[in-house]
Coordinates of C-alpha atoms in Angstrom, one line a residue:
M5 CA 70.1 119.5 98.3
N6 CA 71.7 118.0 95.3
E7 CA 71.0 120.0 92.1
Q8 CA 70.0 116.9 90.3
T9 CA 66.9 116.7 92.5
Q10 CA 65.8 119.6 90.3
G11 CA 63.7 121.5 92.7
H12 CA 61.4 118.8 94.2
T13 CA 60.2 121.0 97.0
Q14 CA 56.9 122.6 97.9
G15 CA 58.2 125.8 96.1
A16 CA 58.8 123.8 92.9
V17 CA 55.2 124.1 91.8
E18 CA 55.6 127.9 91.5
R19 CA 58.6 127.7 89.3
Q20 CA 58.7 128.6 85.6
V21 CA 58.7 125.6 83.2
V22 CA 59.7 126.3 79.6
I23 CA 59.1 123.6 77.0
A24 CA 61.2 123.8 73.8
G25 CA 59.1 122.1 71.1
A26 CA 55.3 122.2 70.5
G27 CA 54.8 118.8 68.9
M28 CA 53.1 115.9 70.7
A29 CA 55.8 115.5 73.4
G30 CA 55.9 119.2 74.2
V31 CA 52.1 119.7 74.2
Q32 CA 51.5 116.6 76.3
T33 CA 54.1 117.7 78.8
A34 CA 52.4 121.1 79.3
V35 CA 49.0 119.4 79.6
A36 CA 50.3 116.8 82.0
L37 CA 51.8 119.4 84.3
R38 CA 48.4 121.0 84.6
E39 CA 46.6 117.7 85.0
Q40 CA 49.0 116.7 87.8
G41 CA 48.5 120.0 89.7
F42 CA 51.4 122.2 88.7
T43 CA 50.4 125.8 89.3
G44 CA 53.6 127.6 88.2
A45 CA 54.1 129.3 84.8
V46 CA 54.2 127.0 81.7
T47 CA 55.5 128.4 78.4
L48 CA 55.4 126.3 75.3
I49 CA 57.8 127.3 72.5
G50 CA 57.3 126.1 68.9
A51 CA 59.3 126.8 65.8
E52 CA 56.3 126.5 63.5
P53 CA 53.7 129.3 63.3
H54 CA 50.7 126.9 63.3
Q55 CA 48.6 126.0 66.3
P56 CA 50.2 122.8 67.8
Y57 CA 49.1 119.8 65.8
D58 CA 49.3 116.0 65.6
R59 CA 51.5 114.4 62.9
P60 CA 49.9 111.0 62.0
P61 CA 47.0 112.5 60.0
L62 CA 49.5 114.4 57.8
S63 CA 50.3 111.2 55.8
K64 CA 46.6 110.4 55.5
A65 CA 43.6 112.8 56.0
V66 CA 45.5 116.1 55.6
L67 CA 47.5 114.8 52.6
L68 CA 44.4 113.6 50.8
G69 CA 42.4 116.8 51.5
K70 CA 40.0 115.0 53.9
A71 CA 41.0 117.4 56.7
E72 CA 42.4 120.9 56.6
H73 CA 44.6 120.4 59.7
S74 CA 45.2 118.2 62.7
A75 CA 45.4 120.8 65.4
F76 CA 45.1 119.5 69.0
D77 CA 41.7 120.1 70.6
I78 CA 43.3 121.8 73.6
D79 CA 42.3 125.2 75.2
F80 CA 45.8 126.4 76.1
E81 CA 44.5 129.7 77.4
A82 CA 42.1 128.0 79.8
L83 CA 45.0 125.8 81.0
G84 CA 47.2 128.8 81.6
I85 CA 49.7 127.6 79.1
E86 CA 51.5 130.4 77.2
L87 CA 52.1 129.6 73.5
R88 CA 55.0 131.2 71.7
L89 CA 54.7 130.0 68.1
G90 CA 57.0 130.8 65.1
C91 CA 59.7 131.0 67.7
E92 CA 62.6 128.6 67.0
A93 CA 64.9 127.5 69.8
L94 CA 68.5 128.5 68.8
G95 CA 70.6 127.7 71.8
L96 CA 70.8 127.0 75.6
R97 CA 72.9 128.8 78.2
P98 CA 72.5 126.7 81.4
D99 CA 74.6 128.9 83.6
D100 CA 72.2 131.8 82.9
H101 CA 69.1 129.5 82.9
E102 CA 68.1 131.0 79.6
L103 CA 66.9 129.5 76.3
D104 CA 67.9 131.5 73.3
T105 CA 65.2 131.8 70.7
A106 CA 64.5 133.7 67.4
A107 CA 62.5 136.2 69.5
G108 CA 65.2 136.7 72.1
P109 CA 66.2 134.9 75.4
V110 CA 63.6 133.1 77.5
P111 CA 64.5 132.5 81.2
Y112 CA 63.5 129.2 82.8
D113 CA 63.6 127.5 86.2
L114 CA 63.0 124.1 84.6
L115 CA 63.4 123.3 80.9
V116 CA 62.0 120.4 78.9
L117 CA 63.6 119.6 75.6
A118 CA 61.0 118.3 73.2
T119 CA 62.2 119.4 69.8
G120 CA 61.6 116.0 68.2
A121 CA 63.3 114.7 65.1
E122 CA 63.9 116.1 61.6
P123 CA 63.8 114.2 58.3
I124 CA 67.1 113.2 56.7
Q125 CA 67.5 115.0 53.4
L126 CA 68.5 113.3 50.1
P127 CA 72.1 114.5 49.5
G128 CA 72.3 116.8 46.5
A129 CA 68.5 117.3 46.3
E130 CA 67.9 119.5 49.3
D131 CA 66.7 122.6 47.4
M132 CA 65.6 121.1 44.1
P133 CA 62.0 122.0 43.0
G134 CA 59.7 119.0 43.0
V135 CA 61.6 117.2 45.8
H136 CA 59.5 116.9 49.0
L137 CA 59.7 115.8 52.6
L138 CA 56.7 114.8 54.7
R139 CA 57.2 115.9 58.3
T140 CA 55.3 119.2 58.8
L141 CA 51.8 120.6 58.1
D142 CA 53.4 122.8 55.5
D143 CA 55.0 119.8 53.8
A144 CA 51.6 118.1 53.6
E145 CA 50.0 121.2 52.2
R146 CA 52.6 121.5 49.5
L147 CA 52.1 117.8 48.6
R148 CA 48.3 117.9 48.5
P149 CA 48.1 119.6 45.0
V150 CA 50.8 117.2 43.7
L151 CA 48.6 114.3 44.5
A152 CA 45.5 116.1 43.2
R153 CA 47.3 116.5 39.8
Q154 CA 48.1 112.8 39.8
H155 CA 51.7 113.2 39.0
D156 CA 54.1 110.2 38.5
I157 CA 55.7 110.1 42.0
V158 CA 58.9 108.5 43.1
V159 CA 59.2 107.7 46.8
V160 CA 62.7 107.3 48.0
G161 CA 62.8 104.9 51.0
A162 CA 60.5 101.9 51.7
G163 CA 60.3 102.5 55.5
W164 CA 57.1 103.3 57.5
I165 CA 56.6 106.8 56.1
G166 CA 57.4 105.7 52.6
A167 CA 54.8 103.0 52.7
E168 CA 52.2 105.3 54.2
F169 CA 52.8 108.0 51.6
A170 CA 52.8 105.5 48.8
T171 CA 49.4 104.3 50.1
A172 CA 48.0 107.8 50.0
A173 CA 49.4 108.5 46.6
R174 CA 47.9 105.4 45.1
E175 CA 44.5 106.3 46.7
A176 CA 44.8 109.6 45.0
G177 CA 45.3 107.9 41.6
C178 CA 49.0 108.6 41.2
A179 CA 51.5 106.2 39.5
V180 CA 54.0 105.4 42.3
T181 CA 57.5 103.9 42.2
V182 CA 59.2 103.3 45.5
V183 CA 63.0 103.0 45.4
E184 CA 64.8 101.4 48.3
A185 CA 68.6 101.0 48.6
A186 CA 68.3 97.9 50.8
D187 CA 67.1 94.5 49.7
R188 CA 63.7 94.8 51.2
P189 CA 61.2 97.3 52.8
L190 CA 61.7 98.2 56.4
A191 CA 65.2 96.8 56.4
G192 CA 66.2 98.9 59.4
A193 CA 63.2 97.8 61.5
L194 CA 62.4 94.2 60.7
P195 CA 64.4 91.0 59.9
A196 CA 64.3 89.8 56.2
E197 CA 61.8 87.0 56.8
V198 CA 59.3 89.3 58.4
A199 CA 59.7 92.2 55.9
A200 CA 59.6 89.9 52.9
P201 CA 55.8 89.4 52.9
M202 CA 55.3 93.1 53.0
A203 CA 57.1 93.6 49.7
A204 CA 54.1 92.0 47.9
W205 CA 51.8 94.7 49.4
Y206 CA 53.2 97.3 47.0
A207 CA 52.4 95.4 43.9
D208 CA 48.9 94.5 45.3
S209 CA 48.2 98.2 45.6
G210 CA 49.5 99.0 42.1
A211 CA 52.8 100.6 43.3
S212 CA 56.1 99.5 41.9
L213 CA 58.8 98.6 44.5
R214 CA 62.5 98.6 43.3
T215 CA 65.0 97.3 45.9
H216 CA 68.8 97.4 45.7
A217 CA 68.0 100.8 44.1
R218 CA 70.2 103.6 45.3
V219 CA 69.6 107.2 44.0
E220 CA 72.5 108.6 42.1
R221 CA 70.9 112.0 41.5
V222 CA 67.6 113.8 40.8
E223 CA 67.0 115.5 37.5
H224 CA 64.1 117.6 36.2
G225 CA 61.4 115.0 35.6
A226 CA 63.4 111.9 36.7
V227 CA 65.3 110.1 39.4
V228 CA 68.5 108.5 38.2
L229 CA 69.6 105.3 40.0
D230 CA 73.1 104.1 40.5
D231 CA 72.7 101.5 37.8
G232 CA 72.1 104.3 35.3
S233 CA 68.3 103.7 34.9
R234 CA 66.0 106.7 34.9
V235 CA 62.6 106.6 36.7
P236 CA 60.1 109.2 35.5
A237 CA 59.2 111.6 38.3
G238 CA 56.7 114.5 38.3
A239 CA 57.5 114.7 42.0
V240 CA 59.9 113.0 44.4
V241 CA 59.1 112.3 48.1
V242 CA 62.0 111.5 50.4
G243 CA 61.4 109.2 53.3
I244 CA 64.9 107.9 54.3
G245 CA 64.6 108.4 58.0
A246 CA 64.8 111.1 60.7
R247 CA 67.4 112.2 63.2
P248 CA 67.0 114.0 66.6
A249 CA 66.6 117.8 66.1
T250 CA 69.4 118.7 68.5
A251 CA 72.0 120.7 66.4
W252 CA 70.8 123.8 68.3
L253 CA 72.2 122.4 71.5
A254 CA 75.8 122.6 70.4
G255 CA 78.0 124.1 73.1
S256 CA 75.3 123.8 75.7
G257 CA 77.0 121.0 77.7
I258 CA 74.0 118.7 77.1
E259 CA 75.3 115.1 76.6
L260 CA 74.4 113.7 73.2
G261 CA 74.4 110.0 72.2
A262 CA 75.6 108.1 69.2
H263 CA 72.6 109.3 67.1
R264 CA 73.0 112.9 68.3
E265 CA 70.0 112.4 70.6
V266 CA 69.8 113.9 74.1
V267 CA 71.0 111.3 76.6
A268 CA 68.4 111.2 79.4
D269 CA 68.4 109.1 82.6
S270 CA 65.7 106.8 83.8
H271 CA 63.7 109.8 85.1
L272 CA 64.1 111.7 81.7
R273 CA 66.6 114.1 83.2
T274 CA 69.5 115.3 81.0
S275 CA 73.1 115.8 82.0
L276 CA 72.3 119.3 83.1
P277 CA 70.5 120.3 86.3
D278 CA 66.9 121.5 85.8
V279 CA 66.7 120.2 82.2
Y280 CA 64.6 117.2 81.1
A281 CA 64.2 115.7 77.6
V282 CA 61.3 113.7 76.1
G283 CA 60.0 112.3 72.8
D284 CA 61.9 111.8 69.6
C285 CA 64.9 113.9 70.6
A286 CA 65.9 111.8 73.6
S287 CA 67.0 108.3 74.5
F288 CA 66.5 106.6 77.8
P289 CA 67.8 103.5 79.6
S290 CA 65.3 100.6 79.7
G291 CA 65.6 98.3 82.6
R292 CA 63.1 96.0 80.9
Y293 CA 65.3 95.6 77.8
E294 CA 68.7 96.3 79.5
E295 CA 69.8 98.8 76.9
R296 CA 69.3 102.4 75.9
L297 CA 66.3 103.0 73.6
L298 CA 65.7 105.8 71.1
V299 CA 62.1 105.6 70.1
H300 CA 60.8 107.7 67.2
H301 CA 57.1 106.9 67.7
W302 CA 53.9 108.7 68.6
D303 CA 53.2 106.6 71.7
N304 CA 56.6 107.5 73.3
A305 CA 55.8 111.2 72.8
L306 CA 52.4 110.6 74.5
Q307 CA 53.7 108.5 77.5
G308 CA 57.0 110.2 78.4
P309 CA 55.5 113.6 79.2
R310 CA 53.5 112.1 82.1
T311 CA 56.8 110.9 83.7
V312 CA 58.4 114.3 83.1
A313 CA 55.5 116.1 84.7
A314 CA 55.5 113.7 87.7
N315 CA 59.2 114.3 88.2
I316 CA 58.9 118.0 88.0
I317 CA 56.1 118.1 90.6
G318 CA 56.8 115.1 92.8
E319 CA 59.4 114.5 95.6
S320 CA 60.0 110.9 94.7
P321 CA 61.5 110.4 91.2
V322 CA 59.4 108.2 88.8
A323 CA 61.2 106.0 86.4
Y324 CA 60.3 105.8 82.7
D325 CA 60.4 102.3 81.3
P326 CA 57.6 101.8 78.8
V327 CA 56.9 98.9 76.4
P328 CA 57.3 100.8 73.1
Y329 CA 54.3 100.8 70.7
F330 CA 53.9 101.8 67.1
W331 CA 51.3 101.4 64.4
S332 CA 51.1 102.0 60.7
E333 CA 48.2 102.0 58.2
Q334 CA 49.5 100.9 54.8
F335 CA 48.1 99.3 51.7
G336 CA 44.8 98.5 53.4
R337 CA 46.5 96.8 56.3
F338 CA 46.7 97.8 60.0
V339 CA 50.2 97.0 61.2
Q340 CA 51.1 97.2 64.9
Y341 CA 54.4 96.6 66.7
V342 CA 54.9 96.5 70.5
G343 CA 58.1 95.9 72.5
H344 CA 61.7 95.7 71.3
H345 CA 63.6 92.8 69.8
V346 CA 67.2 92.0 68.8
P347 CA 68.4 89.5 66.2
A348 CA 69.3 86.9 68.8
D349 CA 65.7 86.6 70.0
T350 CA 63.6 83.6 68.9
T351 CA 60.9 84.2 66.3
V352 CA 57.5 82.5 66.5
W353 CA 55.0 82.9 63.7
R354 CA 51.2 82.9 64.2
G355 CA 49.3 82.5 60.9
D356 CA 50.2 82.6 57.2
S357 CA 52.1 85.7 56.2
S358 CA 50.6 85.5 52.7
G359 CA 47.2 86.0 54.2
A360 CA 45.4 89.1 55.5
A361 CA 46.1 88.6 59.2
W362 CA 49.2 87.2 60.9
T363 CA 51.5 87.8 63.8
V364 CA 55.2 87.5 64.6
C365 CA 56.3 87.0 68.2
W366 CA 59.9 87.4 69.6
L367 CA 60.9 85.4 72.7
R368 CA 63.9 85.8 74.9
D369 CA 64.3 83.0 77.6
S370 CA 60.7 82.0 76.9
R371 CA 59.4 85.5 77.7
L372 CA 57.7 87.6 75.1
V373 CA 59.7 90.7 74.3
A374 CA 58.1 92.0 71.1
L375 CA 55.2 91.4 68.7
L376 CA 54.2 92.5 65.2
A377 CA 50.6 92.1 64.4
V378 CA 49.1 92.5 60.9
G379 CA 45.3 92.7 61.2
R380 CA 45.3 91.0 64.5
P381 CA 44.6 93.7 67.1
R382 CA 43.6 91.2 69.8
D383 CA 47.1 89.6 69.6
L384 CA 48.6 93.1 70.0
A385 CA 46.5 93.9 73.1
Q386 CA 47.2 90.6 74.8
G387 CA 50.8 90.6 73.7
R388 CA 51.4 94.0 75.3
R389 CA 50.1 92.7 78.6
L390 CA 52.3 89.6 78.4
I391 CA 55.4 91.7 77.7
E392 CA 54.6 93.9 80.7
A393 CA 54.1 90.8 82.9
G394 CA 57.4 89.2 81.8
V395 CA 56.0 85.7 82.2
A396 CA 57.2 82.5 80.5
L397 CA 55.2 81.3 77.5
D398 CA 54.7 78.0 75.7
P399 CA 56.0 78.5 72.1
E400 CA 53.8 75.7 70.7
I401 CA 50.6 77.3 72.0
L402 CA 51.9 80.7 70.9
S403 CA 52.3 79.5 67.3
D404 CA 48.6 78.4 67.0
P405 CA 46.7 81.4 65.6
S406 CA 43.4 79.8 66.6
R407 CA 44.3 80.1 70.3
P408 CA 44.4 83.4 72.2
L409 CA 47.9 84.6 73.1
K410 CA 47.0 84.6 76.8
E411 CA 46.5 80.8 76.7
A412 CA 50.3 80.4 76.0
L413 CA 51.2 80.9 79.7
A414 CA 53.7 78.1 80.4

């Protein structure tokens, strides 16, 4: 049997599965294994000491003191899942089938890499007091009193997390300035004409957005920009992106991609036998979009584990080729994105972008490949089905916001 079949035999169900990472992807992999009938040992290893928790509430309910935590409502003991928390993964020795951790080596038969992503630090401000990231429960708990004291807050980065934090800070009564090096918010995610209407949302909420504003340095009580201007800052929150948390895999033989992510195949297997990868730390080849995707979103960490579990247990490999999905609540608006687009795709608008509800569709050869919906959840739901179906659409009907998307079938 080829090693890359990774133990798809009757005996496989009794093997020991170790999962490195106790975020959404790791937790859901453990749960999916049990739901799909895996009876072997399952060990879930997490670097943080907290019970495994969900991250989206950190930028909302937990941050604003409306919830103490966002722990998953899962009885790990009843499921026979061993938790090893406060136990960081430090290295991988595939020849020995051992995972090195802060508490010593952990042997595995099958290993799942689910260590997620880590926030990118602001160079020169890594250890400065008053400079915060927002990725973990501890980060949110450190920021909660900052918001309660209604400090002047500077947010570095007008991406998804920057907008969500700015929303929470304004709700808490803080004065907020968001500085963004690019010419618009969400420059890395959306084209200029789509992101432009979103810039007005900041002012509507009472936040100040400064674009073309690159941080030169952070001083006590201020952020200094590269044009010499100083922005008062009782606290600074950095949201300039995240990168796969894979530095610990150095020397393991695991193939990493251009973004230092684990390169997984269509079955979420890595370059090493008996090792899978899922969630924010891994890219996968999409047959639907004919390119490799690296998706740093909650839904990917929810969907991928079911495929990993099926491939660990089953004899016939299952391919992973989802339609990516993401949502964000910011400045009183519910923003949803589904699919994947590239600059060459055709843009079709539905509705007035200055209004409360509008949608942007991206077409490739008359097929819907991606959709952004602001306050139009029905468009999102129907659009997702149309993307999955891969059917040709009539752009003229598609552009009429009074007509359901599903009526645009050509």
